[in-house]
Coordinates of C-alpha atoms in Angstrom, one line a residue:
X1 CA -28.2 -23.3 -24.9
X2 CA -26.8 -26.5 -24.4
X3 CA -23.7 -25.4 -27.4
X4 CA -23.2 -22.1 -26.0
X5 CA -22.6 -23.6 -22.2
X6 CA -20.0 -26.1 -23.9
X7 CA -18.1 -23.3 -25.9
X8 CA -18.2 -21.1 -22.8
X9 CA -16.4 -23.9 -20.6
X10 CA -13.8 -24.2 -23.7
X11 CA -13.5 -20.7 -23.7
X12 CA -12.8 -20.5 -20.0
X13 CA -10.3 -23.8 -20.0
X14 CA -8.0 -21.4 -22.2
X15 CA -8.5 -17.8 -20.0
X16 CA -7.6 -20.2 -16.9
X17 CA -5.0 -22.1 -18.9
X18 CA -3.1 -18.7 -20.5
X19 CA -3.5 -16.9 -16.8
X20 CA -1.6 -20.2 -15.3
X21 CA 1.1 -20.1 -17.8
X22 CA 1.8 -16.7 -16.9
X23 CA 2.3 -17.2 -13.7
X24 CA 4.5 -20.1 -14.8
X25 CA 6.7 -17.9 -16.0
X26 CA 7.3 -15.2 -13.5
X27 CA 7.1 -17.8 -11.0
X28 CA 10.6 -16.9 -10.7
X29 CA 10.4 -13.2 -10.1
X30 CA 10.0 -10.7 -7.1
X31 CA 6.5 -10.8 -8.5
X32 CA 6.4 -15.0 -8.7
X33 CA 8.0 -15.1 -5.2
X34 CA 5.1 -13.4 -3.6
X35 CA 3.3 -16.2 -1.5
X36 CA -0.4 -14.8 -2.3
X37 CA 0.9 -15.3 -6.1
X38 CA 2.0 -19.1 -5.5
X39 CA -1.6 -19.9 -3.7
X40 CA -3.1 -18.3 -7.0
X41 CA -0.5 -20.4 -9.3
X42 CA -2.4 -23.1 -7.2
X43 CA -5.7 -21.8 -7.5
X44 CA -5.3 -21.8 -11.1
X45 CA -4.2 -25.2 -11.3
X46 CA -6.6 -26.9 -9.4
X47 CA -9.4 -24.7 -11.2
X48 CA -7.6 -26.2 -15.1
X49 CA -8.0 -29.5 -14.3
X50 CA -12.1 -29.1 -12.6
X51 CA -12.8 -27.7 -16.2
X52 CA -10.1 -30.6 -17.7
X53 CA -12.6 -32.5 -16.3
X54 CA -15.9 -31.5 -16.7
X55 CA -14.5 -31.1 -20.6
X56 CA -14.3 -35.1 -20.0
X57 CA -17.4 -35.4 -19.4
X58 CA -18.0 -38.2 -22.0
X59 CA -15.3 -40.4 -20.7
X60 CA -15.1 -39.9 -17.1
X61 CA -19.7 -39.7 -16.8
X62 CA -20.5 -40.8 -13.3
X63 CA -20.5 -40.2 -9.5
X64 CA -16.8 -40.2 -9.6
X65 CA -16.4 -37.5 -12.4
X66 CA -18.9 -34.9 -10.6
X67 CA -17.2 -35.3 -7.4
X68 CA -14.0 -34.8 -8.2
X69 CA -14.5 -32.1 -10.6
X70 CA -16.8 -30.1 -8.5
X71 CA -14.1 -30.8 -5.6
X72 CA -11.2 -29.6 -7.9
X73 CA -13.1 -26.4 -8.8
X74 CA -14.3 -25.7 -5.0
X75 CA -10.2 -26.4 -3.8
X76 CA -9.7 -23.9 -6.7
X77 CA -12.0 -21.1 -5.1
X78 CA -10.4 -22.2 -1.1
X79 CA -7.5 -21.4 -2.8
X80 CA -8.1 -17.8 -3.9
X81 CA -9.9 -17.4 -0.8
X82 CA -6.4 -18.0 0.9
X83 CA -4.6 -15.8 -1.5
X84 CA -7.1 -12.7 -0.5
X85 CA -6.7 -13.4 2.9
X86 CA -2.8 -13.9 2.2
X87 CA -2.6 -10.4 1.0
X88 CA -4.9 -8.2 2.8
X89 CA -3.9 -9.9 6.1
X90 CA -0.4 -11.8 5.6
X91 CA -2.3 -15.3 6.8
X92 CA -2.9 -17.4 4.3
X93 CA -4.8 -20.7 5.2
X94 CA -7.8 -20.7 8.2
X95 CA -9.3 -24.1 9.9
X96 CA -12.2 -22.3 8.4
X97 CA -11.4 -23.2 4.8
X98 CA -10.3 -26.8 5.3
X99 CA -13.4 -27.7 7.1
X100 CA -15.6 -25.8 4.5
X101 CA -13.7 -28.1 1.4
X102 CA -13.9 -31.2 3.3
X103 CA -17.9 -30.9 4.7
X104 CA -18.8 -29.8 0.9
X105 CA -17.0 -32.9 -0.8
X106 CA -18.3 -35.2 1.9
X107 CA -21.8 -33.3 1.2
X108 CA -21.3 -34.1 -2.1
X109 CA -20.4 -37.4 -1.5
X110 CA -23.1 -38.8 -0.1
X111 CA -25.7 -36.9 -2.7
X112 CA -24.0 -39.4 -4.9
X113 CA -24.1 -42.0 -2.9
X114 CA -27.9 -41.5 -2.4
X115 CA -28.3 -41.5 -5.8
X116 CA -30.1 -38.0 -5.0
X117 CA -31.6 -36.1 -7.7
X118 CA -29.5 -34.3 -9.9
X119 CA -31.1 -30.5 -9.3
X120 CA -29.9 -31.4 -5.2
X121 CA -26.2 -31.7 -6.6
X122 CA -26.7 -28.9 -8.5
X123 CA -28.0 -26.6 -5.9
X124 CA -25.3 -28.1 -3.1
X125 CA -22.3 -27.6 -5.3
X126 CA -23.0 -24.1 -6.3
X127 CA -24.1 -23.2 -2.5
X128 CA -20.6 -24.7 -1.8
X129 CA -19.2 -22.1 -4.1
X130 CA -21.2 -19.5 -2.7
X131 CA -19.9 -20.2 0.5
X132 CA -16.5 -20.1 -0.8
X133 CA -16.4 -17.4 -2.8
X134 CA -18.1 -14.7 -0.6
X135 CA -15.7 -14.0 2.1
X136 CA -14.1 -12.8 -0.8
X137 CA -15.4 -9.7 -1.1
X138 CA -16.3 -9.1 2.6
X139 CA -12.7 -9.3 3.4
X140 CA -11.7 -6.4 0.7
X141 CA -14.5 -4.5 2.3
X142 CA -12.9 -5.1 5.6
X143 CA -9.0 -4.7 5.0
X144 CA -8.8 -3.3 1.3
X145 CA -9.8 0.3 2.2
X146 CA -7.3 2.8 0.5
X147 CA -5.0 -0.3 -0.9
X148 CA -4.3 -1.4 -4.1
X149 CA -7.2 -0.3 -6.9
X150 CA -7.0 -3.8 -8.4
X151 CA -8.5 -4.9 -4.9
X152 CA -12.3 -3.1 -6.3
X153 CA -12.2 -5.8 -9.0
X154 CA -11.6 -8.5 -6.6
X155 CA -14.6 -6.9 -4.5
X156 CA -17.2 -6.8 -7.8
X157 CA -15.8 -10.4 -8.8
X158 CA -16.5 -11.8 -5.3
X159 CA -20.0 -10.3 -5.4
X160 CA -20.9 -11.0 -8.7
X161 CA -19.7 -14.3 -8.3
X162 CA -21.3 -15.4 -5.2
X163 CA -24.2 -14.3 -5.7
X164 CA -24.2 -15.6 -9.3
X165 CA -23.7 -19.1 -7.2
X166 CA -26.6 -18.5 -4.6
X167 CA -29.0 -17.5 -7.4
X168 CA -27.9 -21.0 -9.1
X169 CA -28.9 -23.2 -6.3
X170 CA -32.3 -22.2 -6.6
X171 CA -32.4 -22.2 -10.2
X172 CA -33.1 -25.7 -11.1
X173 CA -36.4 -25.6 -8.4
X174 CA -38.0 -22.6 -10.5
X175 CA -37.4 -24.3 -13.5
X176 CA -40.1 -26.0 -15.9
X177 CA -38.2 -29.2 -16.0
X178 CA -35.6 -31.0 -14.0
X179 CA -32.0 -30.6 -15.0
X180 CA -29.7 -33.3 -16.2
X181 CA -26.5 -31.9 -17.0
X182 CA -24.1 -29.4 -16.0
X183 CA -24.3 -29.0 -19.8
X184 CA -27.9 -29.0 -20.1
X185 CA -29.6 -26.1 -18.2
X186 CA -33.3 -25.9 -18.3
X187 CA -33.7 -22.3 -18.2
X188 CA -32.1 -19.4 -20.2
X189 CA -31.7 -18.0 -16.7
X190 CA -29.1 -20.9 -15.7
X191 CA -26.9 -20.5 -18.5
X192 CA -26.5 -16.8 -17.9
X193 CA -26.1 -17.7 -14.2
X194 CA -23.1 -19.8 -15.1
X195 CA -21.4 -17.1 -17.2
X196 CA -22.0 -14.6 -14.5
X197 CA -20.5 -16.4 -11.8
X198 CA -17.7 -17.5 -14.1
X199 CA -16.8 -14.3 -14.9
X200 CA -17.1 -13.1 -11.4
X201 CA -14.1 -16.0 -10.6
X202 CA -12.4 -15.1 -13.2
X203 CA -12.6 -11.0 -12.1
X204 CA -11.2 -12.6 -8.4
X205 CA -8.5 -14.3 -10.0
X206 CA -6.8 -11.2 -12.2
X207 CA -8.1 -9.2 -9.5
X208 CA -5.5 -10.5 -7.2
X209 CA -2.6 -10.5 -9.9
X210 CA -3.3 -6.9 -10.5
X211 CA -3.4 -6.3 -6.9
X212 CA -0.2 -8.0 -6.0
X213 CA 1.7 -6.5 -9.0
X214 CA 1.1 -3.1 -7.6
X215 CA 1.9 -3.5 -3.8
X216 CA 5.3 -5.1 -6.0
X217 CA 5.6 -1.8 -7.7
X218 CA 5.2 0.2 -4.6
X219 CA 7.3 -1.4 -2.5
X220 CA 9.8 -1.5 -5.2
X221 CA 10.0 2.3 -5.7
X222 CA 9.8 3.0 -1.3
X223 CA 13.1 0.8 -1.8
X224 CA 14.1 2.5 -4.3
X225 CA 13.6 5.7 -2.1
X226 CA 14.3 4.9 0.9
X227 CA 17.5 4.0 3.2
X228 CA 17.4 0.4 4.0
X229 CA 18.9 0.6 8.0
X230 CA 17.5 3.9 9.3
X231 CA 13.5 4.1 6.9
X232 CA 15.0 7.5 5.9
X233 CA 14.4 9.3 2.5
X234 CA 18.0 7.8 0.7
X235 CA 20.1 10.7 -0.8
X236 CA 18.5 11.1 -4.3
X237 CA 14.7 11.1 -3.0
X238 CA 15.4 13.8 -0.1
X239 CA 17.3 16.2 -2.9
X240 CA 14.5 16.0 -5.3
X241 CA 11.9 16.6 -2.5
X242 CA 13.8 19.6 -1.5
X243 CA 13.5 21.3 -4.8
X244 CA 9.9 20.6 -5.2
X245 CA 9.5 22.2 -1.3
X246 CA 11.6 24.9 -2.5
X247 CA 9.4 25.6 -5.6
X248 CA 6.1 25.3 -3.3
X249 CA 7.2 27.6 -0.6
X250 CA 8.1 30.3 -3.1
X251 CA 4.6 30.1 -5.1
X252 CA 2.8 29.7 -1.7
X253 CA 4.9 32.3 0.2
X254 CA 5.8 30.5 3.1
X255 CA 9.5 30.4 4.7
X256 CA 11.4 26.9 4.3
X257 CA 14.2 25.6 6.8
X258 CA 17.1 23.2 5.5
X259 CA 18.9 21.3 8.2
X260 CA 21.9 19.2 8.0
X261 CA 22.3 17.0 10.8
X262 CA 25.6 15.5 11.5
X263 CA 26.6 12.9 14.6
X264 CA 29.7 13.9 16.3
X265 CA 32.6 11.6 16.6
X266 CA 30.7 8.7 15.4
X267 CA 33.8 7.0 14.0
X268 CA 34.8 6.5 17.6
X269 CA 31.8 4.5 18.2
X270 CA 32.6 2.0 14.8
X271 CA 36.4 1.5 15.9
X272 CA 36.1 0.9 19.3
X273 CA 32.3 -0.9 19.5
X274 CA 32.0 -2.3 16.1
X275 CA 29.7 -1.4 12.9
X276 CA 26.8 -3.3 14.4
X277 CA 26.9 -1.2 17.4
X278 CA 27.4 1.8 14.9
X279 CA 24.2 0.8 13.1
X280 CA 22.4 0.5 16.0
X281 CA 23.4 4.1 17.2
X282 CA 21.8 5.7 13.9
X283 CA 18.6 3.5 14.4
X284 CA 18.3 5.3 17.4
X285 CA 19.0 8.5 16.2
X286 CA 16.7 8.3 13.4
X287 CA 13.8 7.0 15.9
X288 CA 15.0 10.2 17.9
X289 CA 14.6 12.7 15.3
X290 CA 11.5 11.2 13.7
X291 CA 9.6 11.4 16.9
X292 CA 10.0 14.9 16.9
X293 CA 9.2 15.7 13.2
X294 CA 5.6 16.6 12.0
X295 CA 3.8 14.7 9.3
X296 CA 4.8 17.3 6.6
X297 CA 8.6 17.5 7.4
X298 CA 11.0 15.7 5.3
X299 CA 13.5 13.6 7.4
X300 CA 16.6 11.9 4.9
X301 CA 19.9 10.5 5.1
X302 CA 22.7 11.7 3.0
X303 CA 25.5 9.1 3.6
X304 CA 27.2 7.7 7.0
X305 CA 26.6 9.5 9.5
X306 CA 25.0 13.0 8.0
X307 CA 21.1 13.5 7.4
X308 CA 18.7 16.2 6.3
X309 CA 15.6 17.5 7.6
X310 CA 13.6 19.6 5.5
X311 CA 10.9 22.1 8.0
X312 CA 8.1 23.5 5.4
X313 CA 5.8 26.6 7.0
X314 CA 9.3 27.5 9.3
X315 CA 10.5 30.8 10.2
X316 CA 14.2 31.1 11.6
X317 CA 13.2 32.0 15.6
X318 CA 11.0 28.3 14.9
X319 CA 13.5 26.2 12.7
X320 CA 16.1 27.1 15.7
X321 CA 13.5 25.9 18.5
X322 CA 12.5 22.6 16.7
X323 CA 16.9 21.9 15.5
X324 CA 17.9 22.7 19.1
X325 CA 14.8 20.6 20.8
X326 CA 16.2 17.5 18.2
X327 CA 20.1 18.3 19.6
X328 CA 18.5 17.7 23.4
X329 CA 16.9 15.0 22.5
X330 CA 19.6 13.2 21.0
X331 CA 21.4 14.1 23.5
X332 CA 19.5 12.0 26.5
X333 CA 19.2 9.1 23.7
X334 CA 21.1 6.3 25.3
X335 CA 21.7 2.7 23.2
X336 CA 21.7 -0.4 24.7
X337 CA 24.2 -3.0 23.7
X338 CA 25.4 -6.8 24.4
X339 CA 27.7 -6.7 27.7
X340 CA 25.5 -3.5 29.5
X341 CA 27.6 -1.1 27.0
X342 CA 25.5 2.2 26.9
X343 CA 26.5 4.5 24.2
X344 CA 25.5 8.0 23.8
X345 CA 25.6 10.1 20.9
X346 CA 25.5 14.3 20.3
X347 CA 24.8 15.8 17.0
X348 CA 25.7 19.3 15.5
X349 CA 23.6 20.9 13.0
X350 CA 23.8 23.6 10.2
X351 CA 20.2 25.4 9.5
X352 CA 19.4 27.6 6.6
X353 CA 16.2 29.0 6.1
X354 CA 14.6 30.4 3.1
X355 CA 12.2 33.2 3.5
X356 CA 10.6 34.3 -0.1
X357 CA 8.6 37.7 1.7
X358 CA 12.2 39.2 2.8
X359 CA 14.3 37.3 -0.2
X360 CA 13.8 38.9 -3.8
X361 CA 16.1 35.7 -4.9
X362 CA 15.0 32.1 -4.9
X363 CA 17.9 29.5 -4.4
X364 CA 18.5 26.5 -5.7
X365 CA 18.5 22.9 -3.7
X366 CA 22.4 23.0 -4.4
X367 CA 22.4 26.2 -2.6
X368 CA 20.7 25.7 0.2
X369 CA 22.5 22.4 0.7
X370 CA 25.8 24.5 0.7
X371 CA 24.6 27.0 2.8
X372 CA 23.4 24.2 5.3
X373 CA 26.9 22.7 4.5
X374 CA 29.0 25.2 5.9
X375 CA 26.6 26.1 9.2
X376 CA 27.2 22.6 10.0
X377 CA 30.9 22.9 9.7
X378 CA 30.5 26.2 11.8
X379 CA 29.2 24.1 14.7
X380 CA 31.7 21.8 14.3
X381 CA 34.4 24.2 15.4
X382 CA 32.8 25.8 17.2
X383 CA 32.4 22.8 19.8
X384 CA 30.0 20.5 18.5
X385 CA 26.4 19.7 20.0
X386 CA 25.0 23.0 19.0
X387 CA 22.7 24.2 16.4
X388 CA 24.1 27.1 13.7
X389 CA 21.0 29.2 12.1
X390 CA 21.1 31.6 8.8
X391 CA 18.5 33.6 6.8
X392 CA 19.6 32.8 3.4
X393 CA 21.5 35.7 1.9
X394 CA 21.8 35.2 -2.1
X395 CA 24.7 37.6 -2.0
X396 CA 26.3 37.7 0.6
X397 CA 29.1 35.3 2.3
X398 CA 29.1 33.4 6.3

């Protein structure tokens, strides 16, 4: 058993050392720059050289090598810890932590000092690491509901590996004989204990990476989808979206309302206040319209100063109701600027809705989007801050 134990640490040195140099090298990435994935760089590191060390065994025997390779491994596990909490909370480091690092290596310290029996070291580092380790997986049970899937490894590695660590303190006082060595359990029980609650850290570790790659990924494609100054749909995500709600009305029977939204004279408000003020004037509007909008509508921006709402389940009589009560309230929206400026804003909109009970045709998005195109340029002439409604007609012209 003794072999196996030894060939097991080799065989973890390498995992640890292969998952470090990956994160070497996308340390320079959107991935690398995450801060959960530098404590885990650390983690990693200060987990290679505890099992650098205990490797040493031979040359660095003694007090000295068990306390600072147990202390290296337990910083290791504070460390992951801190990159759980980093990513289901955004804090990273607690009080908490230090003081559970610093009262195990002083722990540890005088054990040695003592010249205490090796099964007490044995039992008070791995209840250290239990300690450690645990809030692991109570913190994913706490903040990790309906997040990232990777998180349910983190959760079984945390488990696994605590508990793995709580079940090895005890070991060495059911055992026949005394241990003497990390290297040397006295049970078969203790040697699959250690490969248990290795395997649990290790399950924490790629856990997290897998974790933090995919809130990457998903952030990634909501910026890739979304306008950066107002949280809108952008342009490209709102079209497609339309012509999946266009599909899903007709197979489900239900009428469809397009709106283009359009803010009227909101050049004046750039060349006479500025582009910040400008920007600050569609925040508002957006804010406006959103507050309005049910969970199911589709609210986007299609470029400057012209966006889109999409109303599924909306008949004409309603889309008008719900376009005209957005025109009022964009109306009383006042924005505050430096030097008491107060600028308000009024918006004309073009509504077209699809109805597939009374329509034997289905349009496209294009279509609709033109239809909604020239409603909104029917307000405009009409006098601006009003709302234009149409049935869609497949055949017929305005």
């Amino acid at each position: 058993m003794t072999k196996d134990i030894a060939t097991l640490l080799l065989a973890l040195l390498l995992c640890h050392a292969l998952l470090l140099v990956h994160l070497l090298t996308v340390r320079g990435t959107v991935l690398g720059r995450r801060p959960e994935i530098r404590l885990l760089l650390l983690a990693m590191l200060a987990i290679c050289v505890g099992d650098l060390l205990l490797m040493w065994r031979q040359q660095l025997s003694g007090p000295l090598w068990l306390l600072l390779s147990n202390t290296s491994i337990a910083l290791g596990a504070v460390l992951l810890s801190a990159a759980a909490r980093c990513l289901l909370t955004g804090r990273s480091f607690s009080r908490c932590d230090l003081l559970l690092l610093l009262g195990g290596a002083i722990g540890l310290a005088l054990l040695l000092m003592q010249g205490a029996a090796y099964a007490w070291i044995v039992s008070w580092v791995n209840l250290w690491l239990a300690v450690l380790l645990l809030p692991i997986p109570w913190r994913v049970m706490r903040h990790g509901r309906g997040r990232e899937r990777a998180l349910r490894m983190v959760l079984v590695g945390g488990l696994v590996g605590g508990l793995s660590a709580l079940a090895r303190a005890a070991d060495p006082y059911l055992a026949t004989q005394a241990p003497v060595s990390l290297l040397q359990p006295t049970s078969p029980l203790g040697a699959w204990l250690f490969l248990t609650m290795s395997f649990g850290a290790f399950s924490i570790m790629f856990g997290l990476l897998m974790a933090s790659f995919e809130r990457s990924a998903a952030q990634l494609e909501q910026m890739a989808s979304t306008d950066g100054l107002t949280g809108c749909l952008n342009r490209g995500a709102t079209r497609t979206l339309v012509g999946h709600e266009i599909e899903r009305s007709r197979r489900e029977r239900r009428p469809l309302a397009l709106v283009l939204l359009d803010l009227d004279h909101f050049k004046r408000i750039n060349d006479s206040h500025g582009h910040a003020a400008g920007d600050a004037v569609l925040q508002g509007f957006a804010q406006a319209v959103r507050s309005r909008l049910r969970h199911s509508d589709i609210f986007g921006r299609m470029g400057g100063e012209e966006f889109c709402v999409v109303l599924p389940s909306t008949d004409r009589s309603g889309a008008h109701e719900v376009v005209d009560a957005l025109r009022r309230e964009v109306e009383r929206l006042v924005v505050e600027q430096p030097g008491a400026v107060r600028l308000k804003v009024t918006v004309s909109a073009g509504t077209v809705v699809f109805d597939p009970l009374a329509e034997r045709m289905t349009p496209s998005a294009d279509q609709l989007f033109a239809r909604a195109d020239m409603l909104l340029y029917r307000a405009k002439h009409a006098g601006r801050n009003q709302v234009q409604t149409s049935g869609w007609v497949s055949l017929n012209p305005l």
